[in-house]
XYZ file of C-alpha atoms in Angstrom:
776
model
C 125.558 106.968 60.270
C 122.058 108.430 59.578
C 118.770 106.537 59.808
C 116.266 107.349 57.056
C 114.527 104.513 56.431
C 113.832 101.374 58.633
C 112.150 97.891 58.138
C 110.719 96.062 60.785
C 110.196 92.402 60.239
C 107.432 90.927 62.827
C 103.996 92.735 63.223
C 102.728 91.556 66.400
C 102.136 93.781 69.254
C 105.876 94.638 69.549
C 106.858 94.903 66.111
C 103.808 97.056 65.054
C 104.761 99.172 68.194
C 107.986 99.842 67.045
C 107.174 100.603 63.293
C 104.438 102.893 64.641
C 107.139 105.129 66.759
C 109.497 105.092 64.061
C 106.622 106.831 61.714
C 105.535 108.961 64.742
C 109.415 110.325 64.467
C 108.455 111.181 60.723
C 110.415 108.290 59.323
C 109.461 106.061 56.427
C 109.237 102.205 57.438
C 108.042 99.200 56.188
C 106.464 96.755 58.323
C 106.597 93.110 57.065
C 105.354 89.790 58.213
C 104.681 86.156 56.679
C 102.492 86.336 53.832
C 98.745 85.197 54.016
C 96.530 82.875 52.222
C 93.776 84.881 50.424
C 92.588 87.641 48.724
C 95.316 89.998 50.858
C 98.759 88.635 50.845
C 99.423 91.281 53.698
C 96.856 90.434 56.008
C 99.270 89.848 58.894
C 100.993 93.271 58.465
C 97.774 94.999 57.963
C 96.582 93.875 61.264
C 99.335 94.883 62.846
C 98.712 98.429 61.751
C 94.979 98.035 62.828
C 96.429 97.493 66.342
C 98.048 100.917 66.244
C 94.588 102.200 65.718
C 93.265 101.288 69.127
C 91.761 104.538 70.334
C 92.257 103.572 73.869
C 95.916 103.269 73.365
C 97.133 104.861 70.382
C 99.965 104.025 68.520
C 99.821 106.604 66.086
C 100.114 110.269 66.835
C 98.662 111.506 63.381
C 97.402 110.229 60.109
C 100.507 111.825 58.539
C 102.231 108.921 60.566
C 100.254 106.593 59.522
C 101.099 107.424 55.777
C 104.543 106.746 56.335
C 104.096 102.763 57.119
C 104.284 100.611 54.020
C 102.958 97.121 54.290
C 104.529 93.880 53.340
C 105.462 90.299 53.338
C 108.820 89.098 53.835
C 108.284 86.155 50.691
C 107.500 89.206 48.245
C 109.052 91.968 50.226
C 111.948 91.232 51.831
C 114.473 93.225 49.329
C 112.990 96.355 50.629
C 115.668 96.206 53.288
C 118.050 97.036 50.480
C 117.390 100.732 51.051
C 117.013 100.658 54.986
C 119.584 101.602 57.287
C 117.991 99.808 60.018
C 116.345 96.705 60.203
C 114.575 95.653 63.372
C 113.580 92.022 63.742
C 110.657 91.222 66.086
C 109.745 87.624 65.007
C 108.826 84.953 67.534
C 111.727 83.979 70.152
C 112.754 80.819 68.245
C 116.402 80.951 67.624
C 116.062 78.712 64.402
C 113.547 80.934 62.897
C 115.802 83.972 63.294
C 118.928 82.581 62.096
C 116.949 81.822 58.916
C 115.828 85.119 58.897
C 119.341 86.561 59.275
C 120.732 84.515 56.789
C 118.431 85.689 54.355
C 118.790 89.215 55.082
C 122.697 89.031 55.038
C 122.441 88.196 51.387
C 120.156 91.882 50.808
C 121.354 94.081 53.495
C 123.488 97.423 52.106
C 126.806 97.026 53.920
C 125.937 100.378 56.162
C 122.580 99.079 57.190
C 122.171 98.502 61.129
C 120.207 95.112 62.164
C 118.715 94.520 65.537
C 116.389 92.062 67.583
C 113.545 93.066 70.057
C 114.721 89.942 71.887
C 114.367 89.771 75.949
C 115.125 86.107 76.156
C 117.685 85.124 73.911
C 121.386 85.900 74.620
C 123.311 88.014 71.781
C 126.065 85.590 71.479
C 123.588 83.089 70.378
C 121.864 85.337 68.016
C 125.141 85.871 66.398
C 126.109 82.258 65.745
C 126.700 81.919 62.352
C 126.524 85.443 61.359
C 129.229 86.874 59.175
C 131.765 89.073 60.627
C 130.790 92.152 58.848
C 126.765 91.695 59.873
C 127.914 90.857 63.735
C 129.622 94.277 63.746
C 126.393 96.087 62.767
C 124.118 93.746 65.163
C 122.809 94.614 68.517
C 119.821 94.129 70.837
C 117.257 96.959 70.833
C 114.810 95.634 73.489
C 111.519 98.059 73.703
C 108.803 98.096 76.133
C 105.043 97.717 75.304
C 103.108 99.675 74.665
C 106.255 101.134 72.276
C 104.868 104.564 71.986
C 104.041 105.353 75.581
C 107.064 103.110 77.807
C 109.935 105.360 77.749
C 112.893 102.799 78.081
C 114.991 101.171 75.586
C 117.600 98.315 76.379
C 120.246 98.605 74.333
C 122.750 95.667 74.068
C 125.830 95.512 72.034
C 127.765 92.038 70.845
C 130.896 91.146 71.256
C 131.715 92.446 67.770
C 129.183 95.089 67.472
C 131.304 98.537 66.396
C 131.290 101.713 68.569
C 129.905 103.816 65.988
C 126.670 101.370 65.183
C 126.173 101.756 68.982
C 126.054 105.597 69.013
C 123.949 105.915 65.853
C 121.384 103.632 67.571
C 121.339 105.466 71.179
C 121.323 108.586 69.589
C 118.457 107.845 67.087
C 116.398 105.975 69.763
C 116.848 108.857 72.215
C 116.523 111.755 70.298
C 114.090 110.929 67.400
C 112.113 107.924 68.976
C 111.810 109.751 72.395
C 113.299 106.461 74.194
C 115.407 106.707 77.706
C 118.150 104.419 76.552
C 119.837 102.237 78.936
C 122.997 100.475 77.746
C 122.604 96.727 79.467
C 125.604 94.086 79.778
C 124.255 90.885 77.790
C 122.894 89.054 81.058
C 119.556 87.130 81.381
C 116.327 89.628 81.303
C 118.386 92.634 80.859
C 117.484 94.750 83.626
C 113.808 96.233 83.572
C 112.084 92.935 83.327
C 115.039 91.358 85.747
C 113.916 93.508 88.498
C 110.333 94.282 87.741
C 109.162 91.040 87.129
C 110.915 89.855 90.249
C 108.969 92.576 92.389
C 105.421 91.869 90.954
C 106.138 88.206 91.684
C 107.291 89.116 95.183
C 104.121 91.137 95.792
C 101.734 88.460 94.284
C 103.391 85.687 96.462
C 103.774 87.903 99.580
C 99.941 88.887 99.457
C 98.526 85.158 98.625
C 100.987 83.983 101.652
C 99.572 87.170 104.077
C 96.107 86.496 103.014
C 95.688 89.827 101.687
C 92.592 90.602 99.334
C 93.731 91.878 95.935
C 92.364 95.473 96.939
C 94.313 95.603 100.061
C 97.556 94.349 98.616
C 97.081 96.827 95.560
C 96.542 99.778 97.636
C 99.969 98.918 99.288
C 102.209 97.643 96.405
C 101.171 100.846 94.438
C 101.404 104.847 95.294
C 102.590 104.648 98.619
C 105.915 102.595 97.191
C 105.857 104.657 94.299
C 104.634 102.302 92.143
C 101.894 102.895 89.593
C 98.325 102.448 91.114
C 97.299 99.671 89.355
C 99.276 97.779 92.287
C 100.259 93.827 91.393
C 96.853 92.368 90.729
C 95.357 95.343 88.988
C 98.869 94.946 86.941
C 98.375 91.124 86.571
C 94.756 91.918 84.438
C 95.887 94.757 82.594
C 98.926 92.993 80.980
C 97.147 89.576 81.114
C 97.011 86.698 83.186
C 98.363 84.036 80.775
C 100.894 86.325 79.346
C 102.416 87.462 82.674
C 102.513 83.760 83.324
C 104.404 83.351 79.940
C 106.635 86.081 81.077
C 107.432 84.249 84.193
C 108.129 81.397 82.814
C 110.564 82.793 80.248
C 112.539 83.989 82.998
C 112.531 81.022 84.698
C 113.985 79.205 81.502
C 117.072 81.538 81.189
C 118.074 82.521 84.868
C 120.553 80.343 86.845
C 119.063 77.889 89.265
C 120.813 80.076 92.281
C 118.746 83.110 91.202
C 116.108 84.222 94.058
C 113.513 85.074 91.233
C 112.988 81.181 91.483
C 111.443 81.277 94.879
C 108.627 84.018 93.641
C 108.155 81.990 90.159
C 106.056 78.953 91.068
C 102.679 78.944 89.447
C 99.987 79.572 91.987
C 96.795 77.016 91.723
C 94.297 79.645 91.784
C 95.822 81.096 88.905
C 96.425 78.213 86.719
C 92.560 77.664 87.433
C 91.675 81.269 86.715
C 93.484 80.522 82.909
C 91.927 77.321 82.354
C 88.378 79.366 83.025
C 89.327 82.270 80.489
C 89.463 84.691 83.505
C 92.915 85.992 81.917
C 92.306 90.034 83.340
C 91.118 92.899 81.237
C 91.125 91.397 77.705
C 88.665 88.973 78.809
C 86.477 91.300 81.034
C 87.522 89.401 84.271
C 90.499 88.677 85.936
C 91.065 89.381 89.837
C 88.740 92.213 89.263
C 85.548 92.035 86.967
C 83.372 95.396 85.950
C 80.439 94.349 84.137
C 79.836 98.016 82.247
C 81.824 101.235 82.848
C 78.892 102.497 85.051
C 78.665 99.460 87.240
C 80.699 98.858 90.493
C 83.708 97.098 90.497
C 84.050 93.657 91.659
C 86.725 91.923 93.026
C 87.346 87.835 93.037
C 87.221 86.243 96.577
C 89.918 83.500 96.600
C 87.823 81.409 98.875
C 84.381 81.155 96.930
C 85.800 82.121 93.537
C 83.305 84.507 93.117
C 82.996 88.395 92.259
C 82.210 90.356 95.349
C 81.488 93.998 96.004
C 83.991 96.065 97.435
C 84.955 99.317 99.148
C 88.209 100.778 98.029
C 90.038 100.195 100.956
C 91.115 103.334 103.024
C 94.281 102.446 105.018
C 95.922 105.559 106.532
C 99.291 104.305 107.196
C 99.584 103.855 103.174
C 98.045 107.521 102.674
C 100.708 108.688 105.202
C 103.377 106.609 103.333
C 102.619 108.112 100.047
C 102.292 111.966 101.480
C 105.508 111.469 103.545
C 107.522 108.890 102.296
C 107.553 104.720 102.151
C 109.630 104.799 105.352
C 106.051 105.595 107.140
C 104.883 102.380 105.872
C 108.027 100.449 106.949
C 107.813 101.556 110.270
C 104.170 100.014 110.951
C 103.962 97.320 112.983
C 100.726 96.131 111.398
C 99.988 93.309 108.547
C 100.220 96.238 106.198
C 103.450 97.428 107.169
C 104.720 93.678 107.685
C 103.381 93.013 103.764
C 105.419 96.127 102.536
C 108.693 95.356 104.504
C 108.443 91.763 103.094
C 107.965 92.966 99.650
C 110.270 95.900 99.484
C 112.982 94.431 101.433
C 113.326 91.709 98.905
C 112.971 93.759 95.957
C 115.749 96.014 97.150
C 118.067 93.420 98.043
C 117.447 91.503 94.996
C 118.354 94.802 92.516
C 121.501 95.237 94.996
C 122.638 91.871 94.828
C 122.805 92.244 90.911
C 125.423 94.151 90.903
C 128.219 94.014 89.226
C 126.599 91.114 87.547
C 124.456 93.435 85.270
C 127.242 96.243 85.794
C 128.920 98.401 88.064
C 126.074 101.432 88.072
C 123.223 101.378 90.153
C 121.797 104.620 88.085
C 121.027 102.194 85.385
C 118.834 99.944 87.566
C 117.127 102.846 88.689
C 116.463 104.513 85.311
C 115.143 101.065 84.051
C 112.467 101.120 86.372
C 111.605 104.623 86.641
C 111.429 104.138 82.348
C 110.410 100.760 82.044
C 107.777 100.221 85.182
C 107.029 103.779 85.782
C 108.487 103.723 89.274
C 108.748 107.239 90.604
C 112.279 106.216 92.247
C 114.232 103.320 91.585
C 115.521 100.790 94.035
C 118.446 102.376 95.040
C 117.038 105.661 95.348
C 114.514 104.021 97.552
C 117.339 102.329 99.812
C 118.580 106.327 99.916
C 115.220 107.456 101.298
C 114.841 104.845 103.889
C 118.483 104.632 104.512
C 121.264 102.162 103.779
C 122.033 101.462 107.403
C 118.162 101.031 108.468
C 117.640 98.347 105.572
C 121.020 96.627 107.227
C 120.099 96.898 110.596
C 116.572 95.110 109.651
C 118.075 92.586 107.609
C 120.790 91.725 110.160
C 118.075 91.494 112.587
C 116.297 88.895 110.676
C 119.542 87.029 110.098
C 119.285 87.571 106.250
C 122.261 87.550 103.637
C 123.286 91.557 102.955
C 124.445 92.204 99.246
C 127.957 93.125 98.800
C 127.299 96.891 97.266
C 125.139 97.362 100.369
C 127.956 96.607 102.569
C 129.843 99.152 100.636
C 127.339 101.747 101.039
C 127.037 101.388 104.809
C 127.169 104.516 106.631
C 126.364 106.379 103.812
C 124.240 106.283 100.414
C 124.215 105.858 96.598
C 123.451 109.341 95.354
C 125.156 112.494 96.591
C 124.553 116.175 95.170
C 126.689 119.222 95.403
C 126.078 122.602 93.735
C 127.477 121.477 90.336
C 126.089 117.904 90.051
C 124.479 114.732 90.967
C 126.480 111.975 91.502
C 126.263 108.110 92.302
C 128.333 105.346 94.049
C 129.707 102.808 91.497
C 130.445 99.080 92.522
C 134.091 99.104 93.532
C 135.807 95.662 93.237
C 138.357 96.492 96.221
C 135.605 98.129 98.243
C 136.852 101.713 97.522
C 134.195 104.707 97.591
C 133.783 105.716 94.080
C 131.547 108.647 92.844
C 131.012 109.426 89.536
C 128.502 112.468 88.304
C 125.195 111.359 86.103
C 126.144 112.698 82.546
C 123.115 112.799 80.580
C 123.507 113.425 76.680
C 123.555 116.940 75.641
C 119.758 118.238 75.429
C 118.865 115.921 78.106
C 117.829 117.471 81.454
C 115.873 115.416 84.061
C 114.564 118.201 86.588
C 114.089 115.541 89.002
C 117.975 115.246 89.210
C 118.711 118.950 88.483
C 116.428 120.315 91.129
C 118.688 118.169 93.800
C 121.723 120.614 92.823
C 119.358 123.887 93.452
C 117.766 125.294 96.394
C 114.110 126.529 96.239
C 113.414 130.209 96.102
C 110.124 129.549 97.746
C 108.154 126.408 98.388
C 105.182 124.589 100.375
C 103.632 120.988 100.305
C 102.366 121.220 96.796
C 104.843 123.593 94.446
C 108.266 125.237 94.202
C 110.206 127.696 92.492
C 114.016 127.678 91.578
C 116.465 129.609 89.670
C 118.061 127.720 86.889
C 120.286 129.310 84.075
C 119.142 132.404 85.409
C 115.499 131.710 84.836
C 112.519 130.651 87.382
C 111.622 127.155 86.869
C 107.818 126.320 88.625
C 107.549 122.905 89.434
C 104.013 121.301 90.630
C 104.682 118.103 92.925
C 101.267 117.087 94.795
C 99.128 114.110 94.143
C 98.659 113.972 90.226
C 100.083 117.577 90.555
C 96.773 118.637 91.206
C 96.426 122.484 91.928
C 94.790 124.353 94.699
C 95.505 128.024 96.164
C 99.344 127.404 97.316
C 99.858 125.940 93.904
C 99.111 129.201 92.624
C 100.447 131.304 95.313
C 104.143 129.374 94.134
C 103.459 130.551 90.515
C 102.409 134.049 91.364
C 105.290 134.691 93.355
C 107.814 133.412 90.995
C 105.947 135.561 88.501
C 106.704 138.575 90.894
C 110.122 137.984 91.147
C 111.086 137.571 87.690
C 112.018 141.236 86.691
C 113.239 142.420 91.028
C 115.734 139.379 90.550
C 116.718 140.055 87.125
C 115.792 136.705 85.511
C 115.557 136.034 81.701
C 112.034 134.481 82.131
C 110.042 131.677 83.485
C 109.087 128.132 82.939
C 106.871 126.229 84.273
C 107.977 122.210 84.035
C 108.098 118.729 85.923
C 109.041 115.467 84.656
C 106.817 113.815 86.778
C 104.680 111.369 85.102
C 101.586 114.046 84.588
C 102.000 117.902 84.085
C 98.708 118.252 85.972
C 95.845 116.450 86.267
C 93.708 119.896 86.733
C 92.554 121.462 89.976
C 92.152 119.720 93.240
C 88.549 118.375 93.570
C 88.872 117.678 97.245
C 89.283 121.412 97.588
C 86.381 122.270 95.577
C 84.254 119.565 97.591
C 85.456 121.216 100.816
C 84.196 124.605 99.519
C 80.933 123.327 98.752
C 80.697 120.833 102.030
C 81.161 124.367 103.920
C 78.929 126.145 101.342
C 82.028 128.748 101.339
C 80.997 130.151 98.147
C 82.742 133.295 98.728
C 86.101 131.474 99.529
C 85.655 129.156 96.117
C 85.143 132.384 94.015
C 88.080 134.126 95.487
C 90.341 131.117 95.129
C 88.933 131.047 91.354
C 89.661 135.090 91.013
C 93.251 134.400 92.268
C 93.672 131.495 89.663
C 92.227 133.499 87.053
C 94.806 136.832 88.294
C 97.681 134.565 88.003
C 97.440 132.645 84.866
C 96.617 136.191 83.098
C 99.607 137.449 84.673
C 101.839 134.777 82.703
C 100.000 135.681 79.449
C 100.443 139.332 80.066
C 104.240 139.081 81.466
C 106.641 141.453 79.757
C 109.137 138.264 80.137
C 108.950 134.980 78.219
C 107.009 132.294 79.845
C 107.047 128.603 78.780
C 105.412 125.627 79.599
C 106.794 122.428 78.934
C 104.213 119.849 80.000
C 104.652 115.921 79.580
C 101.981 113.371 80.459
C 98.278 114.828 81.341
C 97.843 118.366 81.283
C 94.172 118.546 81.738
C 91.604 120.721 83.408
C 93.199 123.513 85.771
C 96.460 121.907 84.688
C 95.859 122.998 80.958
C 94.441 126.183 81.622
C 98.150 127.181 82.723
C 99.641 125.626 79.878
C 96.955 127.754 77.600
C 98.128 131.105 79.635
C 101.611 130.244 78.774
C 103.384 132.615 75.940
C 104.947 129.576 74.535
C 104.522 125.868 74.681
C 107.055 122.890 73.885
C 105.408 119.664 75.141
C 106.049 116.078 74.927
C 104.629 114.379 71.777
C 102.661 111.982 74.091
C 101.024 114.785 76.248
C 97.451 114.291 76.569
C 95.916 118.102 76.721
C 92.270 119.381 77.272
C 89.798 120.908 79.466
C 87.600 118.163 80.812
C 85.633 119.817 83.651
C 82.202 119.424 82.365
C 82.699 115.395 83.142
C 82.591 116.276 86.795
C 79.616 118.886 86.240
C 81.571 122.172 86.285
C 83.369 124.206 83.789
C 86.856 125.637 83.197
C 86.742 128.578 85.765
C 90.463 129.702 85.230
C 90.362 131.188 81.931
C 89.561 127.915 79.638
C 86.738 128.866 78.552
C 87.815 132.245 77.654
C 91.037 131.097 76.034
C 89.327 127.951 74.056
C 86.678 130.794 72.345
C 89.903 133.266 71.593
C 91.761 130.170 70.314
C 89.170 129.447 67.867
C 88.991 132.642 66.866
C 92.531 132.915 65.689
C 92.533 129.421 64.387
C 89.450 130.226 62.029
C 90.887 133.749 61.177
C 88.371 135.772 62.393
C 88.528 139.307 63.213
C 88.001 140.225 66.686
C 85.360 142.676 65.568
C 83.570 140.375 63.233
C 80.999 137.462 64.086
C 82.579 135.142 65.791
C 79.502 132.394 65.717
C 81.444 129.904 64.563
C 84.238 130.203 66.876
C 81.607 130.291 69.633
C 79.982 127.048 68.146
C 83.672 125.496 67.934
C 84.317 126.349 71.698
C 81.171 125.164 72.742
C 81.904 121.651 71.710
C 85.546 121.379 72.821
C 84.171 122.334 76.315
C 80.874 120.603 76.650
C 82.283 117.296 75.414
C 85.232 117.549 77.525
C 87.443 117.017 74.451
C 91.422 115.842 74.761
C 94.063 115.460 72.467
C 96.170 112.813 72.794
C 99.111 114.426 70.719
C 100.341 117.813 69.685
C 98.955 117.204 66.003
C 95.372 116.695 67.169
C 95.618 119.484 69.739
C 96.770 121.774 67.174
C 93.611 120.791 64.891
C 91.266 121.325 67.997
C 92.657 124.816 68.833
C 94.603 123.616 71.853
C 97.903 124.684 70.540
C 99.053 127.439 68.653
C 100.816 126.791 65.229
C 104.487 128.210 66.871
C 104.052 125.912 69.707
C 106.195 122.964 69.517
C 106.628 119.530 70.712
C 109.680 117.110 71.096
C 109.723 113.249 71.148
C 111.896 112.927 74.325
C 110.268 114.490 77.275
C 113.926 114.385 78.997
C 114.201 117.543 76.392
C 111.677 119.462 77.592
C 113.508 121.521 80.012
C 116.832 122.434 78.032
C 114.547 123.128 75.118
C 112.496 125.760 77.203
C 115.499 127.342 78.137
C 117.041 127.657 74.891
C 113.770 129.022 73.641
C 113.934 131.642 76.193
C 117.744 132.356 75.409
C 116.771 132.968 71.669
C 113.594 135.062 72.252
C 114.346 137.395 75.035
C 111.382 139.410 74.444
C 107.978 138.446 75.489
C 105.295 137.545 73.014
C 102.367 138.300 75.499
C 99.005 137.400 73.818
C 97.084 140.535 73.081
C 93.301 139.869 73.602
C 91.121 142.403 71.809
C 87.539 142.855 73.003
C 85.081 140.422 71.403
C 81.554 141.083 69.688
C 79.668 138.107 71.156
C 76.964 136.331 69.544
C 74.437 136.880 72.059
C 71.100 135.374 72.944
C 69.736 134.181 69.985
C 72.850 131.915 69.249
C 72.756 131.045 73.097
C 69.228 129.772 72.566
C 70.287 127.837 69.300
C 72.717 126.140 71.544
C 70.356 125.419 74.336
C 67.804 123.970 71.935
C 70.413 121.671 70.374
C 71.343 120.303 73.891
C 67.340 119.974 74.730
C 67.232 118.005 71.203
C 70.156 115.758 71.777
C 68.963 114.989 75.594
C 65.599 114.029 74.024
C 67.007 111.314 72.152
C 68.872 110.018 74.943
C 72.499 111.328 74.115
C 73.122 113.326 77.126
C 71.797 112.930 80.791
C 69.720 115.879 82.421
C 72.603 117.367 84.058
C 74.927 117.332 80.849
C 72.270 119.843 79.562
C 72.624 121.946 82.706
C 76.506 121.955 82.277
C 76.080 122.641 78.739
C 74.106 125.555 79.161
C 76.036 127.248 81.202
C 79.087 126.657 78.566
C 77.020 128.283 76.173
C 76.232 131.020 77.974
C 79.932 132.040 78.692
C 81.089 131.682 74.920
C 77.723 133.332 73.711
C 77.526 135.852 76.102
C 74.072 134.664 77.476
C 71.394 137.059 77.146
C 72.543 139.862 75.821
C 72.067 141.484 72.399
C 74.578 140.163 69.574
C 77.508 142.176 69.092
C 77.970 143.305 72.687
C 81.403 144.074 73.177
C 83.273 141.646 75.948
C 86.600 141.889 77.120
C 88.595 139.212 78.668
C 87.458 140.369 82.244
C 84.042 139.889 81.025
C 84.782 136.265 80.047
C 86.545 135.706 83.165
C 83.645 136.824 84.827
C 81.176 134.813 83.669
C 83.037 131.717 84.034
C 83.222 132.284 87.849
C 79.480 133.052 87.901
C 78.800 129.882 86.044
C 81.433 127.541 88.262
C 79.751 128.948 91.284
C 76.268 128.240 89.782
C 77.027 124.961 88.945
C 78.374 123.799 92.521
C 75.408 124.806 93.977
C 73.429 121.974 92.256
C 73.210 118.632 93.555
C 73.951 117.332 90.062
C 77.656 118.703 90.013
C 78.116 117.843 93.765
C 76.898 114.371 92.825
C 79.677 114.001 90.185
C 82.530 115.442 91.896
C 81.587 113.094 94.934
C 81.322 109.971 92.615
C 84.722 110.785 91.162
C 86.372 111.531 94.061
C 85.077 108.405 96.132
C 84.349 105.887 93.323
C 86.650 106.917 90.770
C 84.401 107.067 87.834
C 82.479 109.662 85.970
C 78.570 109.710 86.966
C 76.171 110.153 84.259
C 73.239 111.989 85.972
């Protein structure tokens, strides 16, 4: 079975998102909804398409993807399903409406077409009531997570009569072409992701109120220290919508058995009921637990007693910072109110997840996958249990006379995962209590390096980076906070580059499967240099960075970067100097240094200029003025590309670079690329004839003009003129020949000049201390 054409019925947030991702995969899709009164009968479906164009969360990767979406309504256009291979239903969660739709579809669908529902609350046994046997065999639940383009989890649920080939087709299509991490779930209430994820959120919420913790304090604990996204619990409620999140909780209450532990943390809180009545429902209304009048103003927090918004300082909780760096057990061992809160939340969540086996299945890795893919946890519940220790958890539960889930008892004295040189295995639930280990077996081409590295020994490592030998290739992994780069990061990369040839390796890959490839150079390190006025040390760091990335570009063996998530600033400079790039379809690429008052100092300005010369098909010995202007605009505005297609248009990727929809396929693709391209394709960078002082002056005049109009701040013009001096050569004659090294040197001079200014130091301090860009 093959899926070549799709219909999605229901153009709400989820339906539109599914249609958008199908189109992103290059598949033609119809988006249908109810007919509208008025001039445009397809107005409802059109609104769904417009939601996909939200610039803050774009559901579409390109204009080409948008062109693959056809709009219609179920009164006039339902017959289009006759030509579809898959119809995804995403209508309102009412069984009678779904049944009527299925009855209409049964008369139209071809005998080979698959029908699925995006429901998360209605059992598949109820959905298929009254459905013809032939359609039941081709029916399943495909539960996507919002926003569909960016959330990796897809929960796939089969019915009693669903054919194996239907499930195989859906799993392959959704994993490979839609880029999802597919978790096969039993038909149990809430499946896996929401069952555990919403419980954890509710537990964190109720325990915070019980402990009298302020939102900013609870969020500082129920966040990165536990390996959970930094939004925390109150920030997440604001992000999702307090009213919508309350509806999700009510939905789970309605479908979970009365004995389920979820009910203990599901009761509505009076303050939140009042907030919903007052329209304080979160980010969509501009205020919830947090309030920020403008992007430039200070964020405020709701005081629970006065019910007024107050200014606050971001809490600095030392034990939380230590837990974030060295593991959550540091927080659990703390006797303060912070450690007690963390223990109450985490112990209840881990026990709840453990108690679901074998009800939801026998595999703890499925639960872990659901939480990592659907809720962006760094580690799943059972991985967290291994980190803190099975016996540690059991002993503390016993000391508090709490019930110990059966699977925890089975694992006493042991763990849930173990690795040897060949595979990572997980412990399965056993009805008779015997230990059953089974290797984690991913689909062909799917490799998660966070799992693979557990079977490897690093050749060299430090606190921020490591490198390994994998399939006779060097694999460099950054693993600092946000994978920020410093001298130690580059030392590991440099060492790997130096060892490839002596060790007889085939090439080098820079990759990790963290949420982000790298958010740039460590600004704390930069601040350390200027606070100590150690500008010689900063210059040496920049020179070493440049030397290392240049070594990547000039290597006489293949060097591949395989990034996902954010690859910005210094992280993108590493990507720019790889000989080939295989990135994830949701990669965000760009050089954003101007926003914090500096310029790309690791070859980014140089490489941007050369990329535009290539993109515009300008010969190196010709006039490169147009390329200089393009580079000036990219760098000055700190432009980013939210998809590979947009990156290609902005000369951030080359035409022969590639991308994949599933980030779990990046490493295998990089390995295959090196095997198929054993010789280096290093960049040959000829000298350029620089535009010189006249163009440099024109750029300066342009900046001054827009500053006078209020478009740019004073320091914007300072940074912009520094960029202009690099891409034009500054005060030199037009046509003066500059080498790559001349451009590297110009970058370092400009970076050091800017870092010495009060304006740049203020921008860096604002970003580090307040988390926002300063417009000074």
